[in-house]
Amino acid sequence: MIQNAHITVITSKELTAMRLDDLVGCRGLVVEVLSEDRTRNRGALVLLEEPYLGEYLWFIPENSISYE
């Protein structure tokens, strides 16, 4: 995973399990990588271009990140 990279959120079973399918298609910037030295809950904190539920910063699972 690459910090400060622009990404698009794509569908994954992890995103569906978190009930965040509405984020699919949203674009954002990776501000913190949370996958090093982890076997579970791998992903990143992403600063979205548009707020979702009034928040800009969301945890996005690694399998739901597509780099632009």
mmCIF file of C-alpha atoms in Angstrom, residues 1 7 12 14 21 40 51 58 62 67:
data_model
loop_
_atom_site.group_PDB
_atom_site.id
_atom_site.type_symbol
_atom_site.label_atom_id
_atom_site.label_comp_id
_atom_site.label_asym_id
_atom_site.label_seq_id
_atom_site.Cartn_x
_atom_site.Cartn_y
_atom_site.Cartn_z
ATOM 1 C CA MET A 1 0.000 0.000 0.000
ATOM 2 C CA ILE A 7 -7.412 5.766 -4.778
ATOM 3 C CA SER A 12 -15.025 -6.377 -1.702
ATOM 4 C CA GLU A 14 -14.660 -6.993 3.614
ATOM 5 C CA ASP A 21 -20.955 -0.626 0.141
ATOM 6 C CA ARG A 40 -6.136 -9.100 10.065
ATOM 7 C CA PRO A 51 -17.957 13.333 3.037
ATOM 8 C CA TRP A 58 -12.634 6.287 6.766
ATOM 9 C CA GLU A 62 -6.933 -3.371 1.498
ATOM 10 C CA TYR A 67 -4.928 2.929 -7.235
#
